[in-house]
GROMACS .gro file of C-alpha atoms in nm:
model
  261
    1MET     CA    1  11.106 -15.070  13.826
    2GLY     CA    2  11.318 -15.197  13.534
    3VAL     CA    3  11.226 -15.119  13.174
    4LEU     CA    4  10.940 -14.874  13.113
    5PRO     CA    5  10.806 -14.871  12.756
    6VAL     CA    6  10.731 -14.522  12.627
    7PRO     CA    7  10.383 -14.501  12.467
    8ALA     CA    8  10.400 -14.493  12.088
    9GLU     CA    9  10.221 -14.157  12.062
   10VAL     CA   10  10.485 -13.977  12.272
   11ARG     CA   11  10.685 -13.726  12.067
   12ALA     CA   12  10.834 -13.512  12.344
   13ILE     CA   13  10.984 -13.576  12.686
   14LEU     CA   14  10.935 -13.304  12.947
   15LEU     CA   15  11.182 -13.307  13.236
   16ASP     CA   16  11.171 -13.169  13.585
   17ILE     CA   17  11.514 -13.073  13.725
   18GLU     CA   18  11.539 -13.106  14.104
   19GLY     CA   19  11.531 -13.475  14.196
   20THR     CA   20  11.500 -13.576  13.829
   21THR     CA   21  11.803 -13.458  13.628
   22THR     CA   22  11.983 -13.311  13.928
   23PRO     CA   23  12.033 -13.426  14.289
   24ILE     CA   24  11.807 -13.253  14.539
   25ALA     CA   25  12.119 -13.214  14.755
   26PHE     CA   26  12.275 -12.984  14.493
   27VAL     CA   27  11.975 -12.752  14.502
   28GLN     CA   28  11.924 -12.768  14.879
   29GLU     CA   29  12.289 -12.769  14.991
   30THR     CA   30  12.459 -12.561  14.721
   31LEU     CA   31  12.223 -12.336  14.524
   32PHE     CA   32  11.985 -12.219  14.797
   33PRO     CA   33  12.252 -12.166  15.068
   34TYR     CA   34  12.450 -11.958  14.815
   35ILE     CA   35  12.154 -11.719  14.787
   36LYS     CA   36  12.102 -11.696  15.163
   37ASP     CA   37  12.470 -11.637  15.232
   38ASN     CA   38  12.533 -11.385  14.954
   39VAL     CA   39  12.212 -11.190  14.891
   40LYS     CA   40  12.311 -10.889  15.101
   41GLU     CA   41  12.656 -10.865  14.944
   42TYR     CA   42  12.504 -10.904  14.596
   43LEU     CA   43  12.247 -10.629  14.654
   44ARG     CA   44  12.511 -10.389  14.787
   45ALA     CA   45  12.736 -10.455  14.487
   46HIS     CA   46  12.464 -10.423  14.220
   47TRP     CA   47  12.208 -10.189  14.379
   48GLU     CA   48  12.253  -9.906  14.129
   49GLU     CA   49  12.220 -10.134  13.827
   50GLU     CA   50  11.892 -10.133  13.633
   51GLU     CA   51  11.854 -10.512  13.649
   52CYS     CA   52  11.891 -10.516  14.027
   53GLN     CA   53  11.637 -10.237  14.064
   54ARG     CA   54  11.389 -10.431  13.848
   55ASP     CA   55  11.443 -10.734  14.071
   56VAL     CA   56  11.383 -10.528  14.384
   57GLY     CA   57  11.075 -10.369  14.229
   58LEU     CA   58  10.929 -10.711  14.155
   59LEU     CA   59  11.005 -10.830  14.509
   60ARG     CA   60  10.844 -10.515  14.651
   61LYS     CA   61  10.528 -10.577  14.443
   62GLN     CA   62  10.520 -10.938  14.563
   63ALA     CA   63  10.564 -10.821  14.923
   64GLN     CA   64  10.256 -10.599  14.883
   65GLU     CA   65  10.056 -10.897  14.755
   66ASP     CA   66  10.181 -11.103  15.051
   67SER     CA   67  10.099 -10.838  15.312
   68SER     CA   68   9.815 -11.041  15.462
   69LEU     CA   69  10.031 -11.352  15.515
   70ALA     CA   70  10.171 -11.434  15.858
   71GLY     CA   71  10.530 -11.317  15.894
   72ALA     CA   72  10.533 -11.132  15.562
   73VAL     CA   73  10.820 -10.885  15.527
   74PRO     CA   74  10.738 -10.550  15.361
   75ILE     CA   75  10.996 -10.375  15.145
   76PRO     CA   76  10.980  -9.995  15.187
   77LEU     CA   77  11.052  -9.745  14.914
   78GLU     CA   78  11.371  -9.544  14.950
   79SER     CA   79  11.272  -9.206  15.090
   80GLY     CA   80  11.619  -9.056  15.082
   81SER     CA   81  11.973  -9.113  14.964
   82GLY     CA   82  12.150  -9.162  15.295
   83GLU     CA   83  12.362  -9.469  15.361
   84GLU     CA   84  12.156  -9.563  15.664
   85GLU     CA   85  11.834  -9.548  15.463
   86LEU     CA   86  11.986  -9.762  15.188
   87GLU     CA   87  12.097 -10.024  15.440
   88ARG     CA   88  11.747 -10.031  15.587
   89VAL     CA   89  11.590 -10.103  15.249
   90ILE     CA   90  11.854 -10.361  15.155
   91GLN     CA   91  11.803 -10.538  15.487
   92ALA     CA   92  11.427 -10.548  15.420
   93VAL     CA   93  11.491 -10.711  15.082
   94VAL     CA   94  11.727 -10.963  15.245
   95ASP     CA   95  11.471 -11.043  15.515
   96ASN     CA   96  11.197 -11.081  15.253
   97VAL     CA   97  11.409 -11.317  15.043
   98HIS     CA   98  11.497 -11.526  15.350
   99TRP     CA   99  11.129 -11.538  15.451
  100GLN     CA  100  11.018 -11.652  15.106
  101MET     CA  101  11.291 -11.914  15.089
  102ALA     CA  102  11.206 -12.047  15.436
  103LEU     CA  103  10.853 -12.109  15.308
  104ASP     CA  104  10.985 -12.258  14.981
  105ARG     CA  105  10.793 -11.995  14.784
  106LYS     CA  106  10.800 -12.026  14.405
  107THR     CA  107  10.725 -11.662  14.322
  108THR     CA  108  10.854 -11.519  13.997
  109ALA     CA  109  11.007 -11.227  14.190
  110LEU     CA  110  11.217 -11.458  14.409
  111LYS     CA  111  11.317 -11.685  14.120
  112GLN     CA  112  11.425 -11.388  13.909
  113LEU     CA  113  11.664 -11.254  14.174
  114GLN     CA  114  11.797 -11.603  14.242
  115GLY     CA  115  11.858 -11.655  13.872
  116HIS     CA  116  12.062 -11.337  13.845
  117MET     CA  117  12.266 -11.427  14.152
  118TRP     CA  118  12.333 -11.777  14.023
  119ARG     CA  119  12.437 -11.636  13.686
  120ALA     CA  120  12.718 -11.450  13.858
  121ALA     CA  121  12.812 -11.758  14.062
  122TYR     CA  122  12.824 -11.990  13.759
  123ALA     CA  123  13.014 -11.739  13.545
  124THR     CA  124  13.285 -11.700  13.809
  125GLY     CA  125  13.313 -12.076  13.866
  126HIS     CA  126  13.179 -12.065  14.221
  127VAL     CA  127  12.904 -12.309  14.121
  128LYS     CA  128  12.871 -12.593  13.867
  129GLY     CA  129  12.537 -12.760  13.793
  130GLU     CA  130  12.530 -13.124  13.902
  131ILE     CA  131  12.372 -13.376  13.664
  132PHE     CA  132  12.302 -13.745  13.730
  133GLU     CA  133  12.539 -13.953  13.518
  134ASP     CA  134  12.261 -14.134  13.328
  135VAL     CA  135  12.098 -13.813  13.207
  136VAL     CA  136  12.317 -13.696  12.919
  137PRO     CA  137  12.368 -14.037  12.748
  138ALA     CA  138  11.994 -14.109  12.772
  139ILE     CA  139  11.889 -13.773  12.629
  140ARG     CA  140  12.132 -13.816  12.339
  141LYS     CA  141  11.967 -14.152  12.257
  142TRP     CA  142  11.619 -14.000  12.281
  143ARG     CA  143  11.715 -13.723  12.041
  144GLU     CA  144  11.874 -13.970  11.800
  145ALA     CA  145  11.539 -14.154  11.803
  146GLY     CA  146  11.367 -13.829  11.699
  147MET     CA  147  11.232 -13.732  12.039
  148LYS     CA  148  11.208 -13.365  12.142
  149VAL     CA  149  11.328 -13.287  12.496
  150TYR     CA  150  11.208 -12.996  12.710
  151ILE     CA  151  11.264 -12.872  13.066
  152TYR     CA  152  10.985 -12.763  13.302
  153SER     CA  153  11.102 -12.639  13.640
  154SER     CA  154  10.987 -12.396  13.907
  155GLY     CA  155  11.330 -12.236  13.874
  156SER     CA  156  11.342 -11.957  13.615
  157VAL     CA  157  11.433 -12.037  13.255
  158GLU     CA  158  11.750 -11.836  13.309
  159ALA     CA  159  11.842 -12.045  13.615
  160GLN     CA  160  11.774 -12.363  13.415
  161LYS     CA  161  12.002 -12.252  13.132
  162LEU     CA  162  12.278 -12.164  13.378
  163LEU     CA  163  12.261 -12.505  13.545
  164PHE     CA  164  12.285 -12.690  13.214
  165GLY     CA  165  12.521 -12.439  13.052
  166TYR     CA  166  12.773 -12.458  13.337
  167SER     CA  167  12.724 -12.820  13.438
  168THR     CA  168  12.953 -13.097  13.559
  169GLU     CA  169  12.901 -13.241  13.208
  170GLY     CA  170  12.998 -12.914  13.039
  171ASP     CA  171  12.760 -12.701  12.832
  172ILE     CA  172  12.470 -12.935  12.747
  173LEU     CA  173  12.210 -12.677  12.647
  174GLU     CA  174  12.210 -12.817  12.292
  175LEU     CA  175  12.028 -13.124  12.424
  176PHE     CA  176  11.708 -12.930  12.495
  177ASP     CA  177  11.448 -12.801  12.252
  178GLY     CA  178  11.301 -12.551  12.498
  179HIS     CA  179  11.251 -12.447  12.858
  180PHE     CA  180  10.943 -12.369  13.068
  181ASP     CA  181  10.911 -12.220  13.416
  182THR     CA  182  10.622 -12.102  13.635
  183LYS     CA  183  10.544 -11.821  13.390
  184ILE     CA  184  10.360 -12.089  13.189
  185GLY     CA  185  10.175 -12.180  13.511
  186PRO     CA  186  10.228 -12.372  13.838
  187LYS     CA  187  10.352 -12.731  13.804
  188VAL     CA  188  10.067 -12.859  14.021
  189GLU     CA  189   9.796 -12.724  13.788
  190SER     CA  190   9.681 -12.930  13.491
  191GLU     CA  191   9.626 -12.623  13.272
  192SER     CA  192  10.004 -12.561  13.272
  193TYR     CA  193  10.060 -12.885  13.082
  194ARG     CA  194   9.796 -12.793  12.828
  195ARG     CA  195   9.974 -12.461  12.772
  196ILE     CA  196  10.307 -12.639  12.730
  197ALA     CA  197  10.156 -12.877  12.474
  198ALA     CA  198  10.011 -12.582  12.283
  199SER     CA  199  10.348 -12.405  12.294
  200ILE     CA  200  10.529 -12.715  12.168
  201GLY     CA  201  10.265 -12.767  11.901
  202CYS     CA  202  10.139 -13.111  12.000
  203ALA     CA  203   9.863 -13.282  12.196
  204THR     CA  204   9.910 -13.338  12.570
  205ASN     CA  205   9.918 -13.716  12.515
  206ASN     CA  206  10.221 -13.669  12.288
  207ILE     CA  207  10.422 -13.571  12.598
  208LEU     CA  208  10.586 -13.784  12.866
  209PHE     CA  209  10.657 -13.586  13.185
  210LEU     CA  210  10.928 -13.709  13.424
  211THR     CA  211  10.915 -13.571  13.779
  212ASP     CA  212  10.988 -13.678  14.136
  213VAL     CA  213  10.677 -13.505  14.274
  214PRO     CA  214  10.346 -13.699  14.273
  215ARG     CA  215  10.136 -13.378  14.288
  216GLU     CA  216  10.300 -13.262  13.965
  217ALA     CA  217  10.252 -13.605  13.809
  218SER     CA  218   9.885 -13.596  13.906
  219ALA     CA  219   9.834 -13.250  13.752
  220ALA     CA  220  10.002 -13.358  13.428
  221GLU     CA  221   9.795 -13.675  13.417
  222GLU     CA  222   9.475 -13.473  13.457
  223ALA     CA  223   9.573 -13.296  13.136
  224ASP     CA  224   9.612 -13.636  12.961
  225THR     CA  225   9.991 -13.614  12.968
  226HIS     CA  226  10.185 -13.938  13.019
  227VAL     CA  227  10.388 -13.939  13.342
  228ALA     CA  228  10.656 -14.136  13.522
  229VAL     CA  229  10.781 -14.065  13.873
  230VAL     CA  230  11.159 -14.063  13.915
  231ILE     CA  231  11.314 -14.227  14.221
  232ARG     CA  232  11.654 -14.074  14.300
  233PRO     CA  233  11.879 -14.070  14.609
  234GLY     CA  234  11.757 -13.800  14.849
  235ASN     CA  235  11.410 -13.769  14.695
  236ALA     CA  236  11.105 -13.766  14.920
  237GLY     CA  237  10.959 -14.110  14.978
  238LEU     CA  238  10.638 -14.221  14.807
  239THR     CA  239  10.335 -14.373  14.975
  240ASP     CA  240  10.245 -14.734  14.897
  241ASP     CA  241   9.950 -14.606  14.692
  242GLU     CA  242  10.177 -14.379  14.488
  243LYS     CA  243  10.424 -14.661  14.431
  244SER     CA  244  10.152 -14.890  14.301
  245TYR     CA  245   9.974 -14.623  14.095
  246TYR     CA  246  10.255 -14.446  13.910
  247SER     CA  247  10.508 -14.579  13.661
  248LEU     CA  248  10.844 -14.553  13.839
  249ILE     CA  249  11.201 -14.524  13.710
  250SER     CA  250  11.529 -14.480  13.896
  251SER     CA  251  11.735 -14.397  13.586
  252PHE     CA  252  11.663 -14.246  13.247
  253THR     CA  253  11.818 -14.560  13.093
  254GLU     CA  254  11.504 -14.750  13.203
  255LEU     CA  255  11.291 -14.574  12.943
  256PHE     CA  256  11.243 -14.789  12.633
  257LEU     CA  257  11.148 -14.603  12.317
  258PRO     CA  258  10.953 -14.804  12.058
  259SER     CA  259  11.137 -14.618  11.783
  260SER     CA  260  11.470 -14.749  11.915
  261THR     CA  261  11.389 -15.108  11.813
   0.00000   0.00000   0.00000
C-alpha cells in the first residue's frame, strides 16, 4: 500500500460504508444487535402508525416471495382485533426479521424497517455513527480539489443519512453529493454502477469506487469503474490473488489526487 494515484479522468468518488468509512464492528456489534434486541418493543410501540404498517406490509410481501426458501417465516394478516392475535402477528414479524438478519439478507423491506428503528435510536442519542478518523479530513480535501463524493451502501439511504448525520464527527452530511442504496441495484451487479454513473451524469470511468468487498469491486470494474479495495481493522481477509490484483489502501489519506499538485 502507500500512495495510490487517482486516475486523471476520475471526477467522483463513490464510497461504501461498512468496512470503508465505518468500522465493521460498529455495524455488527452496535447497529444490528440494536435491531434484534428492540424490534418487538418498537413494533408494539408504533404498530398503529402508518409508517410502521407500510414497513410490515413490505415485510409481508417479501415473506411471500421467500416462501420457497428453507426456514422462511410467513407473516399472517391480522384476522381480528384481539390482543392475542396482535401478539401473534407481531411475533411473526419479529421472527421474520431475525431470520432475514441471520442470513444477512439485503432486502429493501428489511432495510426500510431497520432504517426507521435506527432513526429513533440516533434521534434519542442511543446510537452515534462511528467514522474512521481519516475519513472526514480526506473527504474535505477531495471536495476542495473539485471532486464529487457519493455513498453507495446496502443500507437504506435513510440509514446512511442517519449514520452520517448523527456521527462521532457530528453532522457531516454536507460532505456528500448524493446517496445510493440497493434500490439502484445490488452492489455485486455491474449494471448498478452504470445506473449510478447515469444518475450522477458522468461516464463509469469518471468514478472511483472504494469498498472492502472484492465481489463489489469486481462488479464495478466490469462496468469500467475504477476501484480500490480498503483494508481496515476487522475487515475480511483477502486472498493472495486479490491482494496482487486490486489496488489497496488502508486509509483515505493514501489517495493522491492529480489536481492536488
